[in-house]
mmCIF file of C-alpha atoms and ligand atoms in Angstrom:
data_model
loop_
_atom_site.group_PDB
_atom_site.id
_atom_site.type_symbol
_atom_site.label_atom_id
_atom_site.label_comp_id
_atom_site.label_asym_id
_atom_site.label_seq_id
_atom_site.Cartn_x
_atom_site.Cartn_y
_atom_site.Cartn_z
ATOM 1 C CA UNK A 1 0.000 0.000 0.000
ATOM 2 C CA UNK A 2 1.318 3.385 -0.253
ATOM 3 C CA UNK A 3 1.692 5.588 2.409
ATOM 4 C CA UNK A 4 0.997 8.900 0.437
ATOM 5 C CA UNK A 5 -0.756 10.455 -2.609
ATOM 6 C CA UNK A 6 -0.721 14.457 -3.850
ATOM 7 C CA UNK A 7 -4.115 15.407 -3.438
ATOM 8 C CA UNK A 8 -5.936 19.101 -3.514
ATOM 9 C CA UNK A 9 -2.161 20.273 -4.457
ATOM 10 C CA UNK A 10 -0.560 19.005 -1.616
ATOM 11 C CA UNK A 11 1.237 15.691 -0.024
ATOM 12 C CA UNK A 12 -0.983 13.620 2.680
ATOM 13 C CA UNK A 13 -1.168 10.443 4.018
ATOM 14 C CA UNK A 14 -2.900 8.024 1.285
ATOM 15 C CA UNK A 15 -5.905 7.613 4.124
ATOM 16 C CA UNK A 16 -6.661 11.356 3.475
ATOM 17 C CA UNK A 17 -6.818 11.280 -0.134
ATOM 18 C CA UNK A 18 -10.242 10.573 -0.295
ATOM 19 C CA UNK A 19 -13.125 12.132 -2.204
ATOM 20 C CA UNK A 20 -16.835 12.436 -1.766
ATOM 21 C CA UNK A 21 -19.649 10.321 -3.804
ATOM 22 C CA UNK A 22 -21.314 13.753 -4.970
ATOM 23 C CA UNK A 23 -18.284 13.924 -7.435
ATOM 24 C CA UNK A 24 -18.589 14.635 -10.652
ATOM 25 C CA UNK A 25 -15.956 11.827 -11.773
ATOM 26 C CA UNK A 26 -17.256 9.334 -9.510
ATOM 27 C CA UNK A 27 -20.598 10.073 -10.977
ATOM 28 C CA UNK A 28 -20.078 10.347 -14.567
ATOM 29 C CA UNK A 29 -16.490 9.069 -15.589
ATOM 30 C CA UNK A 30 -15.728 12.258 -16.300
ATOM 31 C CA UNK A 31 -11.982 12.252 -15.720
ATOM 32 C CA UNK A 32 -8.604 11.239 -17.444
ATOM 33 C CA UNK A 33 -5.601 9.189 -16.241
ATOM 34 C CA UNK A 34 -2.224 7.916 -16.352
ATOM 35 C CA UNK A 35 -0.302 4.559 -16.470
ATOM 36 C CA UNK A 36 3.551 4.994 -15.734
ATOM 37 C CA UNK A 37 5.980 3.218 -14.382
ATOM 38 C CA UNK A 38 9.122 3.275 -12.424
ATOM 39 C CA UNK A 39 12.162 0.507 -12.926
ATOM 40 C CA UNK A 40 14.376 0.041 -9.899
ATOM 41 C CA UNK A 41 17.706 -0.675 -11.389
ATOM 42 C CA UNK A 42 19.386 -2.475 -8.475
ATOM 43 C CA UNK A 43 23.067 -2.454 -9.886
ATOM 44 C CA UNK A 44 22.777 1.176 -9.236
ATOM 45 C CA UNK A 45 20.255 1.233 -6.555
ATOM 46 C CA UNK A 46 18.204 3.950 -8.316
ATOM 47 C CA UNK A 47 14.301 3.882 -9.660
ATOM 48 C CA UNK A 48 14.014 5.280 -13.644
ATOM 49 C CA UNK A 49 10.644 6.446 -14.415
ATOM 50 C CA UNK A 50 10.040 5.577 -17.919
ATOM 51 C CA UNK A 51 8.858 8.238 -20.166
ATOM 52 C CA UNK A 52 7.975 10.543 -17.865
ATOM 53 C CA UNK A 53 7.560 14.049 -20.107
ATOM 54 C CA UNK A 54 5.476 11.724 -22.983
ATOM 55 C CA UNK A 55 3.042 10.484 -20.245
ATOM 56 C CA UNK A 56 2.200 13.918 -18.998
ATOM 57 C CA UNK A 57 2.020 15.570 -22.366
ATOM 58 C CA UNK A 58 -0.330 12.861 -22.717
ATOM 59 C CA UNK A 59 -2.353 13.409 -19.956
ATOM 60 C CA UNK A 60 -2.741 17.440 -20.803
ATOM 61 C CA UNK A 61 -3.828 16.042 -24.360
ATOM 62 C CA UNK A 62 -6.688 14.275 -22.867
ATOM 63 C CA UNK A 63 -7.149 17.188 -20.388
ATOM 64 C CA UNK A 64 -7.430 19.524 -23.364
ATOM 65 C CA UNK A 65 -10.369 17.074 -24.545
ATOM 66 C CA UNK A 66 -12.274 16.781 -21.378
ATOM 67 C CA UNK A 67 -11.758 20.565 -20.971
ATOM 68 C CA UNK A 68 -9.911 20.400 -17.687
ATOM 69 C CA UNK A 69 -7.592 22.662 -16.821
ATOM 70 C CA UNK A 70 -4.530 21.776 -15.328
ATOM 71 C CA UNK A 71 -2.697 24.192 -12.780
ATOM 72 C CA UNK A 72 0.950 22.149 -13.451
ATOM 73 C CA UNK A 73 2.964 21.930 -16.219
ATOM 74 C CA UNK A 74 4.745 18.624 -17.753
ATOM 75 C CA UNK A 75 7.943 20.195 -15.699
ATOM 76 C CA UNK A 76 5.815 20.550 -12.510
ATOM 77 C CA UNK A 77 3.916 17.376 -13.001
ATOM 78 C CA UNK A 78 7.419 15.403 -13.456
ATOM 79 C CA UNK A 79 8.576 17.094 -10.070
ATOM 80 C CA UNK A 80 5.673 16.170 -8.030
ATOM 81 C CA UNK A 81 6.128 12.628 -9.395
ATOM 82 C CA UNK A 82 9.420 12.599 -7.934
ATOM 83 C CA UNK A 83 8.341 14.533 -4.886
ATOM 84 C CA UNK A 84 6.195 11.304 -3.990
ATOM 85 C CA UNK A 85 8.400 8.762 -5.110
ATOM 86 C CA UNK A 86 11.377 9.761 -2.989
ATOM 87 C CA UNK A 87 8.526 10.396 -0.045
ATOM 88 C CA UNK A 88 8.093 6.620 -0.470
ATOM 89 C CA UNK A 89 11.205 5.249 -1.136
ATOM 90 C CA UNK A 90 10.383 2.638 -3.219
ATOM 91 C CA UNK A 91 13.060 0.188 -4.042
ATOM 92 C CA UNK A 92 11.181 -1.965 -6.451
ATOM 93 C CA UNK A 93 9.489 -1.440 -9.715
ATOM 94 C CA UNK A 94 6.670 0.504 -9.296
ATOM 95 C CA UNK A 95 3.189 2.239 -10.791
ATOM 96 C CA UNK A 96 2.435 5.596 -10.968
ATOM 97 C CA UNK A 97 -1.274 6.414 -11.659
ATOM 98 C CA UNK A 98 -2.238 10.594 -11.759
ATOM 99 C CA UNK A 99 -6.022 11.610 -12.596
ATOM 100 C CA UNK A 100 -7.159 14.806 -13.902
ATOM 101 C CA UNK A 101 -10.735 14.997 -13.389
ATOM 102 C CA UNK A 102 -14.142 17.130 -12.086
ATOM 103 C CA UNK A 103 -14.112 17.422 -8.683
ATOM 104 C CA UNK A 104 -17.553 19.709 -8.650
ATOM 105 C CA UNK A 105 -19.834 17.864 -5.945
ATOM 106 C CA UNK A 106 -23.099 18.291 -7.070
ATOM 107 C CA UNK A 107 -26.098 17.111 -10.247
ATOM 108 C CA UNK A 108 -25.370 17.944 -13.388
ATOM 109 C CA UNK A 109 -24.132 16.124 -16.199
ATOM 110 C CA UNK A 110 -21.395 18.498 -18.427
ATOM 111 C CA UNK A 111 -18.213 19.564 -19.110
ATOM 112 C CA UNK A 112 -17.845 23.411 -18.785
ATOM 113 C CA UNK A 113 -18.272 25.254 -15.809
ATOM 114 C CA UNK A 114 -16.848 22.926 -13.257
ATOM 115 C CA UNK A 115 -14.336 22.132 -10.855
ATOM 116 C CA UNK A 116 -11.179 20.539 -11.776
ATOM 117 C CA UNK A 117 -8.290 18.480 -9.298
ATOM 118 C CA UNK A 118 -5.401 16.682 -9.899
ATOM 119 C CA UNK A 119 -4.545 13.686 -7.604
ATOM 120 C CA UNK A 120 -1.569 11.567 -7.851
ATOM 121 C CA UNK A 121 -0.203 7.887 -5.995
ATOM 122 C CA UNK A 122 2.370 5.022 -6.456
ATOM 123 C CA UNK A 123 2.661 1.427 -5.913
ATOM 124 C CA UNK A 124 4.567 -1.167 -6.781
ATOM 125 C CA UNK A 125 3.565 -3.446 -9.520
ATOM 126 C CA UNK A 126 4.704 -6.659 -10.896
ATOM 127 C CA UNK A 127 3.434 -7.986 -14.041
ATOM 128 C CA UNK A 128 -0.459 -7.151 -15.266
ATOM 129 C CA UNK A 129 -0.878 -10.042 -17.811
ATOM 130 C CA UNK A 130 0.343 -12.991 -15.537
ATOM 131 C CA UNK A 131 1.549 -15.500 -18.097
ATOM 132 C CA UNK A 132 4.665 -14.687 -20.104
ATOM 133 C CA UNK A 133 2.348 -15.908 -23.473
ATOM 134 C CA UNK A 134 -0.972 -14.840 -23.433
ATOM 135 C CA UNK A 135 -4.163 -16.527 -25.527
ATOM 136 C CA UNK A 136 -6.168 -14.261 -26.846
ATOM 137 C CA UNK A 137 -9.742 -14.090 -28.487
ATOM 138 C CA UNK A 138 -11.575 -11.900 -30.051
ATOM 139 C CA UNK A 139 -13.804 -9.597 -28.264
ATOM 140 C CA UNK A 140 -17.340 -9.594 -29.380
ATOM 141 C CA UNK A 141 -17.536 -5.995 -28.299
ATOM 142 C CA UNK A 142 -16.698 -2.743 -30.163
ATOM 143 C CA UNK A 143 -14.191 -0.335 -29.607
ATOM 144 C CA UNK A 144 -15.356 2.933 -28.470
ATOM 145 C CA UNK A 145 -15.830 5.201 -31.913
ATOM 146 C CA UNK A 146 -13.877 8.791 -31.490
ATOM 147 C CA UNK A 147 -17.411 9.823 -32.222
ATOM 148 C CA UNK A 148 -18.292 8.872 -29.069
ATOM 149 C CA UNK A 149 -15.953 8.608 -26.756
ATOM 150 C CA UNK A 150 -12.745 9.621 -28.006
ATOM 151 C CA UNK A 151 -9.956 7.295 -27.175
ATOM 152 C CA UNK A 152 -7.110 8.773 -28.046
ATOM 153 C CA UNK A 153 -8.036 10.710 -24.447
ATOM 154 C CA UNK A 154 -7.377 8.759 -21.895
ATOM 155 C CA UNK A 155 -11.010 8.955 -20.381
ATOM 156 C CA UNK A 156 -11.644 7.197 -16.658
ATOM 157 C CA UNK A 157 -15.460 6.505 -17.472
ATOM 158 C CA UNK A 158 -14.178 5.207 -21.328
ATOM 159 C CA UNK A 159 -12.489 2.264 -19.835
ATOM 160 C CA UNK A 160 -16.341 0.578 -18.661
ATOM 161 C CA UNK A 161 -15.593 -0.613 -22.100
ATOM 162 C CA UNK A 162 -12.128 -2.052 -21.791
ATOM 163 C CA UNK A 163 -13.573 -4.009 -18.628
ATOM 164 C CA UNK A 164 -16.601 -5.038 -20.639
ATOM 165 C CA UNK A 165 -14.052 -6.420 -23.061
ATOM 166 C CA UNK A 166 -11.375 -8.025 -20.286
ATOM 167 C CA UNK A 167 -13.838 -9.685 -17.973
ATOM 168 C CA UNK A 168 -15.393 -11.604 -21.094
ATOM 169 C CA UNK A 169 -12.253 -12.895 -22.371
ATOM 170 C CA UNK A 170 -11.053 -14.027 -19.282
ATOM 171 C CA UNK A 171 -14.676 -15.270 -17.860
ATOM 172 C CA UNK A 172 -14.237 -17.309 -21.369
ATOM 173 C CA UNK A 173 -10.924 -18.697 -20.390
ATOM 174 C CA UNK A 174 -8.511 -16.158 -22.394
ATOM 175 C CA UNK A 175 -5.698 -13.634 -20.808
ATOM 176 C CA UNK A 176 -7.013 -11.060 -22.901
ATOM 177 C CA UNK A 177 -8.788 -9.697 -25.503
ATOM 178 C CA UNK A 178 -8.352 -8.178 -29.561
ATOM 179 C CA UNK A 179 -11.397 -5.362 -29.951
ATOM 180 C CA UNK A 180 -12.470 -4.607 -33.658
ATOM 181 C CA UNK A 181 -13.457 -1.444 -34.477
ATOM 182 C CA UNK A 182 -17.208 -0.508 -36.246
ATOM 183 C CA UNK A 183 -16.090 -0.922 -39.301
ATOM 184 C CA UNK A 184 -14.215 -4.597 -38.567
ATOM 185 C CA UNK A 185 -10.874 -3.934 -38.349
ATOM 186 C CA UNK A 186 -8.150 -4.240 -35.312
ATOM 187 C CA UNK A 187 -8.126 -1.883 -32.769
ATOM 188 C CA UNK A 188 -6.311 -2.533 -29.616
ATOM 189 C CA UNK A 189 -6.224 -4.554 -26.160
ATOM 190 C CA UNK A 190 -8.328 -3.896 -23.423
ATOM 191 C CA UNK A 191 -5.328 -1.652 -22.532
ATOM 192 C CA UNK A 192 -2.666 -2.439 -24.534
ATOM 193 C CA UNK A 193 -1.677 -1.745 -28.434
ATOM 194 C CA UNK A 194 -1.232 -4.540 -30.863
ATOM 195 C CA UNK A 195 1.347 -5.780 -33.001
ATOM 196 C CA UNK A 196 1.353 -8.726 -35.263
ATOM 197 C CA UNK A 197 4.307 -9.916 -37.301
ATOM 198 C CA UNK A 198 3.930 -10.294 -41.710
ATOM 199 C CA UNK A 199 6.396 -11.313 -43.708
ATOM 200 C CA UNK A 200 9.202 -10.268 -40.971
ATOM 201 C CA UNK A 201 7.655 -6.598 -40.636
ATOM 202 C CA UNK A 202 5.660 -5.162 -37.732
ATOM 203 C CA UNK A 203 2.313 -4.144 -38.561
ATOM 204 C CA UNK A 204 0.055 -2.017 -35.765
ATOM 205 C CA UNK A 205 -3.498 0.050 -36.632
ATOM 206 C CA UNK A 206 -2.891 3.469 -37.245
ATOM 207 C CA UNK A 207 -3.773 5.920 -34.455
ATOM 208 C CA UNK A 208 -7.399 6.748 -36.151
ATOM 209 C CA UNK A 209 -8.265 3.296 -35.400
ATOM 210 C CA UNK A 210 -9.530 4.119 -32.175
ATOM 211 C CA UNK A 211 -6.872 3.310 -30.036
ATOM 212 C CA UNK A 212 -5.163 4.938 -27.360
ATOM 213 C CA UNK A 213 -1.620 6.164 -28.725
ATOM 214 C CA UNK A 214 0.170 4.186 -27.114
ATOM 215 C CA UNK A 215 3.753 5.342 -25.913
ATOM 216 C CA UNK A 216 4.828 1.490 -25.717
ATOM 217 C CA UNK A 217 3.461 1.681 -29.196
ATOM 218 C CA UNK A 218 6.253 4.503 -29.821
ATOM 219 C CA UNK A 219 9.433 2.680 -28.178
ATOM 220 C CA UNK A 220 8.642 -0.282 -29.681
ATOM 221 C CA UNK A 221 8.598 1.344 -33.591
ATOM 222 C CA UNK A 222 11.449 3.095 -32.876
ATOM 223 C CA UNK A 223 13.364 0.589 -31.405
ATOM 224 C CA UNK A 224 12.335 -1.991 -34.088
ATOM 225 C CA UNK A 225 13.632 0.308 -36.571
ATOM 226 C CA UNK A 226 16.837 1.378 -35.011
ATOM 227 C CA UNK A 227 17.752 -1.751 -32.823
ATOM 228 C CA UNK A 228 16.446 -4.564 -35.223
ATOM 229 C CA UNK A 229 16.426 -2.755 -38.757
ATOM 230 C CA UNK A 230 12.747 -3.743 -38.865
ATOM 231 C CA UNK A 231 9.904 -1.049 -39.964
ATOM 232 C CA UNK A 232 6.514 -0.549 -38.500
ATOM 233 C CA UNK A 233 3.644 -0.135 -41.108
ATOM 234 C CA UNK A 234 0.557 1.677 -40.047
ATOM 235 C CA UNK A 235 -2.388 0.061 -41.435
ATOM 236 C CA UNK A 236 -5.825 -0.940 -40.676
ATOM 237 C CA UNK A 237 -5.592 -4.916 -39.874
ATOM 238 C CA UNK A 238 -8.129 -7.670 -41.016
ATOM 239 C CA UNK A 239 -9.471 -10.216 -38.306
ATOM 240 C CA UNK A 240 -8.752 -13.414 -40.360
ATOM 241 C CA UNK A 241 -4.522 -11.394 -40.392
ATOM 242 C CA UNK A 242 -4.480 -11.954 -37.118
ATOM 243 C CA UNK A 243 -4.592 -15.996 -37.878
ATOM 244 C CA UNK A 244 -2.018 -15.942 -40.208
ATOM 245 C CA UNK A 245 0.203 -13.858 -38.477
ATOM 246 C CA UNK A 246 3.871 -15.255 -37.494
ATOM 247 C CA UNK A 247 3.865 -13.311 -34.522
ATOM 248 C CA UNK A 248 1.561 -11.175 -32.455
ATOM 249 C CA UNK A 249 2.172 -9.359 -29.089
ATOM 250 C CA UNK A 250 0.320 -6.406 -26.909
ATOM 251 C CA UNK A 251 2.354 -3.267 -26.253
ATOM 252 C CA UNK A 252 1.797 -1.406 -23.114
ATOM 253 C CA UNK A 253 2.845 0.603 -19.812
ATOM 254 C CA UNK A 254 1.508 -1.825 -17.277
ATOM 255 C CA UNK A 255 1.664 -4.768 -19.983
ATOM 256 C CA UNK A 256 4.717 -4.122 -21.204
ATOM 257 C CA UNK A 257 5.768 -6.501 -24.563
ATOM 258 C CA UNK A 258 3.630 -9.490 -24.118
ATOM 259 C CA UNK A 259 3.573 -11.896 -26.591
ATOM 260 C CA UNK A 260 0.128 -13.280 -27.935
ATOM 261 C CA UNK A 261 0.728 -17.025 -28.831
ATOM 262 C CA UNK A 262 -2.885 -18.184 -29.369
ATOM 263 C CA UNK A 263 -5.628 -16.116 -31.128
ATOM 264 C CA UNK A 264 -9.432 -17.590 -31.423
ATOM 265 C CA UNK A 265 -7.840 -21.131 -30.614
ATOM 266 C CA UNK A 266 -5.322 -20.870 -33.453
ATOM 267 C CA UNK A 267 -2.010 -20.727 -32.675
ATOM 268 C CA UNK A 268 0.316 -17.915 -33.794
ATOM 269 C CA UNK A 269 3.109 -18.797 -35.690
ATOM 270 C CA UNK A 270 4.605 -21.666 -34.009
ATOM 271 C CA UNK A 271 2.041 -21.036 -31.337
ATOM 272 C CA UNK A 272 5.578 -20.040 -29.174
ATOM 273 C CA UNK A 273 6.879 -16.514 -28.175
ATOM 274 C CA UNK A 274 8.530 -15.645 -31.955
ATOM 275 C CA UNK A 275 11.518 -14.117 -32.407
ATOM 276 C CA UNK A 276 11.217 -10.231 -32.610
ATOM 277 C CA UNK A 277 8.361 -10.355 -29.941
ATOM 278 C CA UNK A 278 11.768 -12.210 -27.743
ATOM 279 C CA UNK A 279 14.232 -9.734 -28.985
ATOM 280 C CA UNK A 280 12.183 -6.495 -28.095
ATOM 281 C CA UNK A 281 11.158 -7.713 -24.597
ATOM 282 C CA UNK A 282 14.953 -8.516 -24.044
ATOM 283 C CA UNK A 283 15.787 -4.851 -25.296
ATOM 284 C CA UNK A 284 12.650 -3.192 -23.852
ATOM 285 C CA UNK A 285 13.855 -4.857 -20.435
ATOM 286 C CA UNK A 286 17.069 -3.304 -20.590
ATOM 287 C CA UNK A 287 15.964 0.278 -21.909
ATOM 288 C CA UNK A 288 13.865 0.878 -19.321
ATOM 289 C CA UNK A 289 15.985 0.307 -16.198
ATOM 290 C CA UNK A 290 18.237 3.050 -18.122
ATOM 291 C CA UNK A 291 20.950 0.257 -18.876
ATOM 292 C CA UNK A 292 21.207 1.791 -22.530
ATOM 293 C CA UNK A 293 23.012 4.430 -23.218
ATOM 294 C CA UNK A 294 21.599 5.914 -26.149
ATOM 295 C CA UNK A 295 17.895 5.658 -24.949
ATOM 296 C CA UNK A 296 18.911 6.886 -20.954
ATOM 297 C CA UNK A 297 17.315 10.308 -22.021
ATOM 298 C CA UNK A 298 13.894 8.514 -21.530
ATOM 299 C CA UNK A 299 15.041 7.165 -17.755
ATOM 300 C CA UNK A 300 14.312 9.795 -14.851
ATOM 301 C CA UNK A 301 16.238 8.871 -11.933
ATOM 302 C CA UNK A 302 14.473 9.347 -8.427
ATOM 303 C CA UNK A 303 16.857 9.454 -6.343
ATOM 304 C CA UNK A 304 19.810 12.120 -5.780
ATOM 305 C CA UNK A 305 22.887 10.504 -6.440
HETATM 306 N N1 LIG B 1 -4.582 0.993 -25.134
HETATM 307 C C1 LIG B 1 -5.291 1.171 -24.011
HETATM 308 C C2 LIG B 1 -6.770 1.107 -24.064
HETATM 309 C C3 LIG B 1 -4.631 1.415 -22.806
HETATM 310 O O1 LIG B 1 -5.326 1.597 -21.697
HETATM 311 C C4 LIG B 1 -3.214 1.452 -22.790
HETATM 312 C C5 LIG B 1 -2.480 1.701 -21.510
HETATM 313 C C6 LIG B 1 -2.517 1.251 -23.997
HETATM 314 C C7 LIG B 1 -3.248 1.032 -25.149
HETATM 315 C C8 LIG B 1 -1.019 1.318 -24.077
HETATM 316 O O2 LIG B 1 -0.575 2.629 -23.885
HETATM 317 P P1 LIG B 1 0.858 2.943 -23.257
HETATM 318 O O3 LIG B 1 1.833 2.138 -24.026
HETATM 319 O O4 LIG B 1 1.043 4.393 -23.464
HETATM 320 O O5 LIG B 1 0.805 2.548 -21.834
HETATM 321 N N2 LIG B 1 -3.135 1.216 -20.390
HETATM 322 C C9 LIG B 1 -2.714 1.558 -19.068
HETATM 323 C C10 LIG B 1 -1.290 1.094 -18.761
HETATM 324 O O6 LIG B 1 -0.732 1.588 -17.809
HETATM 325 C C11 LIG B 1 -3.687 0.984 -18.077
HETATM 326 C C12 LIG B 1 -3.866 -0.487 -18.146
HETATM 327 C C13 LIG B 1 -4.647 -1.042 -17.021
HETATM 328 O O7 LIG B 1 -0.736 0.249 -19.469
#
């Protein structure tokens, strides 16, 4: 458990972060979120958070949606984060969540005119997808349309669909799930991006396929291409693709690289972990805990040194 949160702009024990069930957010969803996370890097007993700047520039995208207003910049948001972090002390790898949402306590369904807060707390966090190769199926629910709800915002009351979509695939037996969009195609996880492998090049939906732009999304294409020579194409993806892919995998903060082995009961590929899935989770491991050079400029260290 943690022991504090930032809450109503200032630190207090995690018991006093609490808000009331008039809220707006509680009452409508009408809020946006976070998912970062921290590597401890035990060699030199300091914690990296991992794309730091990205996640809050993020988070003031979806802000700028929901039409809150956020009192800190990506600077100030980066230095609370540490603030807390170092007020815990974690030595393990850990999750940071902050929320952006409408505090006003009181009826009325809307966005303008309202109260806004920011809140912010840490954990630590092991693995979210438990097994290192996850089955899959496909969802038979719909992605949220950007006509609707858009989710390229990270929206708290948007992700009723995500556990719509989880809690059937694993009620049904799978890890997770594959959500079409509308119109058919591949969109995403339940919170995670996906990748599948053709003819030895990545292939992921394009970001107006209704998913959320994923910054795992980002490391992984640029690491493909500059680590492994291999190019990501942007393109909307068939359902019947994803059973004839070699490979497959979900990209994500919490989820990490995590390979997709079965899909609909038909095995990917060799219906093992493939090869580039193996080779990006080994360099993805390593880039994170800020044990490569080149990509250390995404690694903020906690603690003074
Ligand atoms: N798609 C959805 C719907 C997501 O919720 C997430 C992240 C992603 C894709 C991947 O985005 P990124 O790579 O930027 O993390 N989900 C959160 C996470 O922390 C919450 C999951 C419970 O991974």
């Amino acid at each position: 458990m943690p022991k504090y949160a930032f809450f109503k702009g200032q630190f207090v024990p995690i018991e006093e972060a609490k808000v009331s069930i008039m809220t707006h957010a509680f009452n409508y969803g009408t809020g946006c979120f976070e998912g970062i996370r921290a590597y401890w890097n035990e060699e030199e007993e300091q914690l990296f958070v991992f794309r730091m700047g990205e996640h809050y520039e993020r988070l003031h995208r979806s802000c700028r949606i929901l039409m809150i207003s956020l009192p800190y910049s990506v600077d100030e948001l980066g230095e609370i984060t540490v603030e807390l972090l170092r007020k815990e002390g974690y030595r393990e790898d850990t999750y940071i969540r902050p929320l952006a949402y409408k505090a006003t306590e009181g009826i009325g369904v809307r966005l303008h005119g309202l109260e806004d807060a920011f809140a912010l707390f840490a954990l630590p966090f092991g693995k979210y997808i438990e097994k290192e190769e996850s089955r899959a199926c496909v969802s038979s629910w719909r992605r949220i349309d950007d006509t609707a709800i858009p989710a390229r915002a990270k929206v708290t009351g948007a992700y009723i669909n995500s556990a719509l979509i989880k809690t059937e695939a694993v009620l049904n037996g799978f890890d997770e799930a594959i959500v079409l969009n509308q119109d058919g195609h591949v969109s995403e996880g339940s919170g995670e991006n996906v990748f599948i492998v053709r003819n030895g090049k990545l292939i992921t939906p394009p970001i107006t396929a209704n998913i959320l732009v994923g910054l795992t999304r980002a490391t992984v294409m640029q690491i493909a291409r500059e680590e492994l020579g291999i190019e990501t194409v942007e393109r909307p993806i068939d359902r019947t693709e994803l059973y004839v892919a070699e490979e497959a995998f979900y990209t994500g903060t919490a989820a990490e690289i995590t390979p997709i082995v079965e899909i609909d009961h038909r095995p990917v590929g060799t219906g093992k972990m493939g090869p580039i899935a193996k080779k990006l989770m080994d360099l993805y491991s390593k880039i994170v805990r800020g044990k490569v050079e080149k990509y250390r400029h995404w690694c903020t260290p906690v603690y003074p040194k």
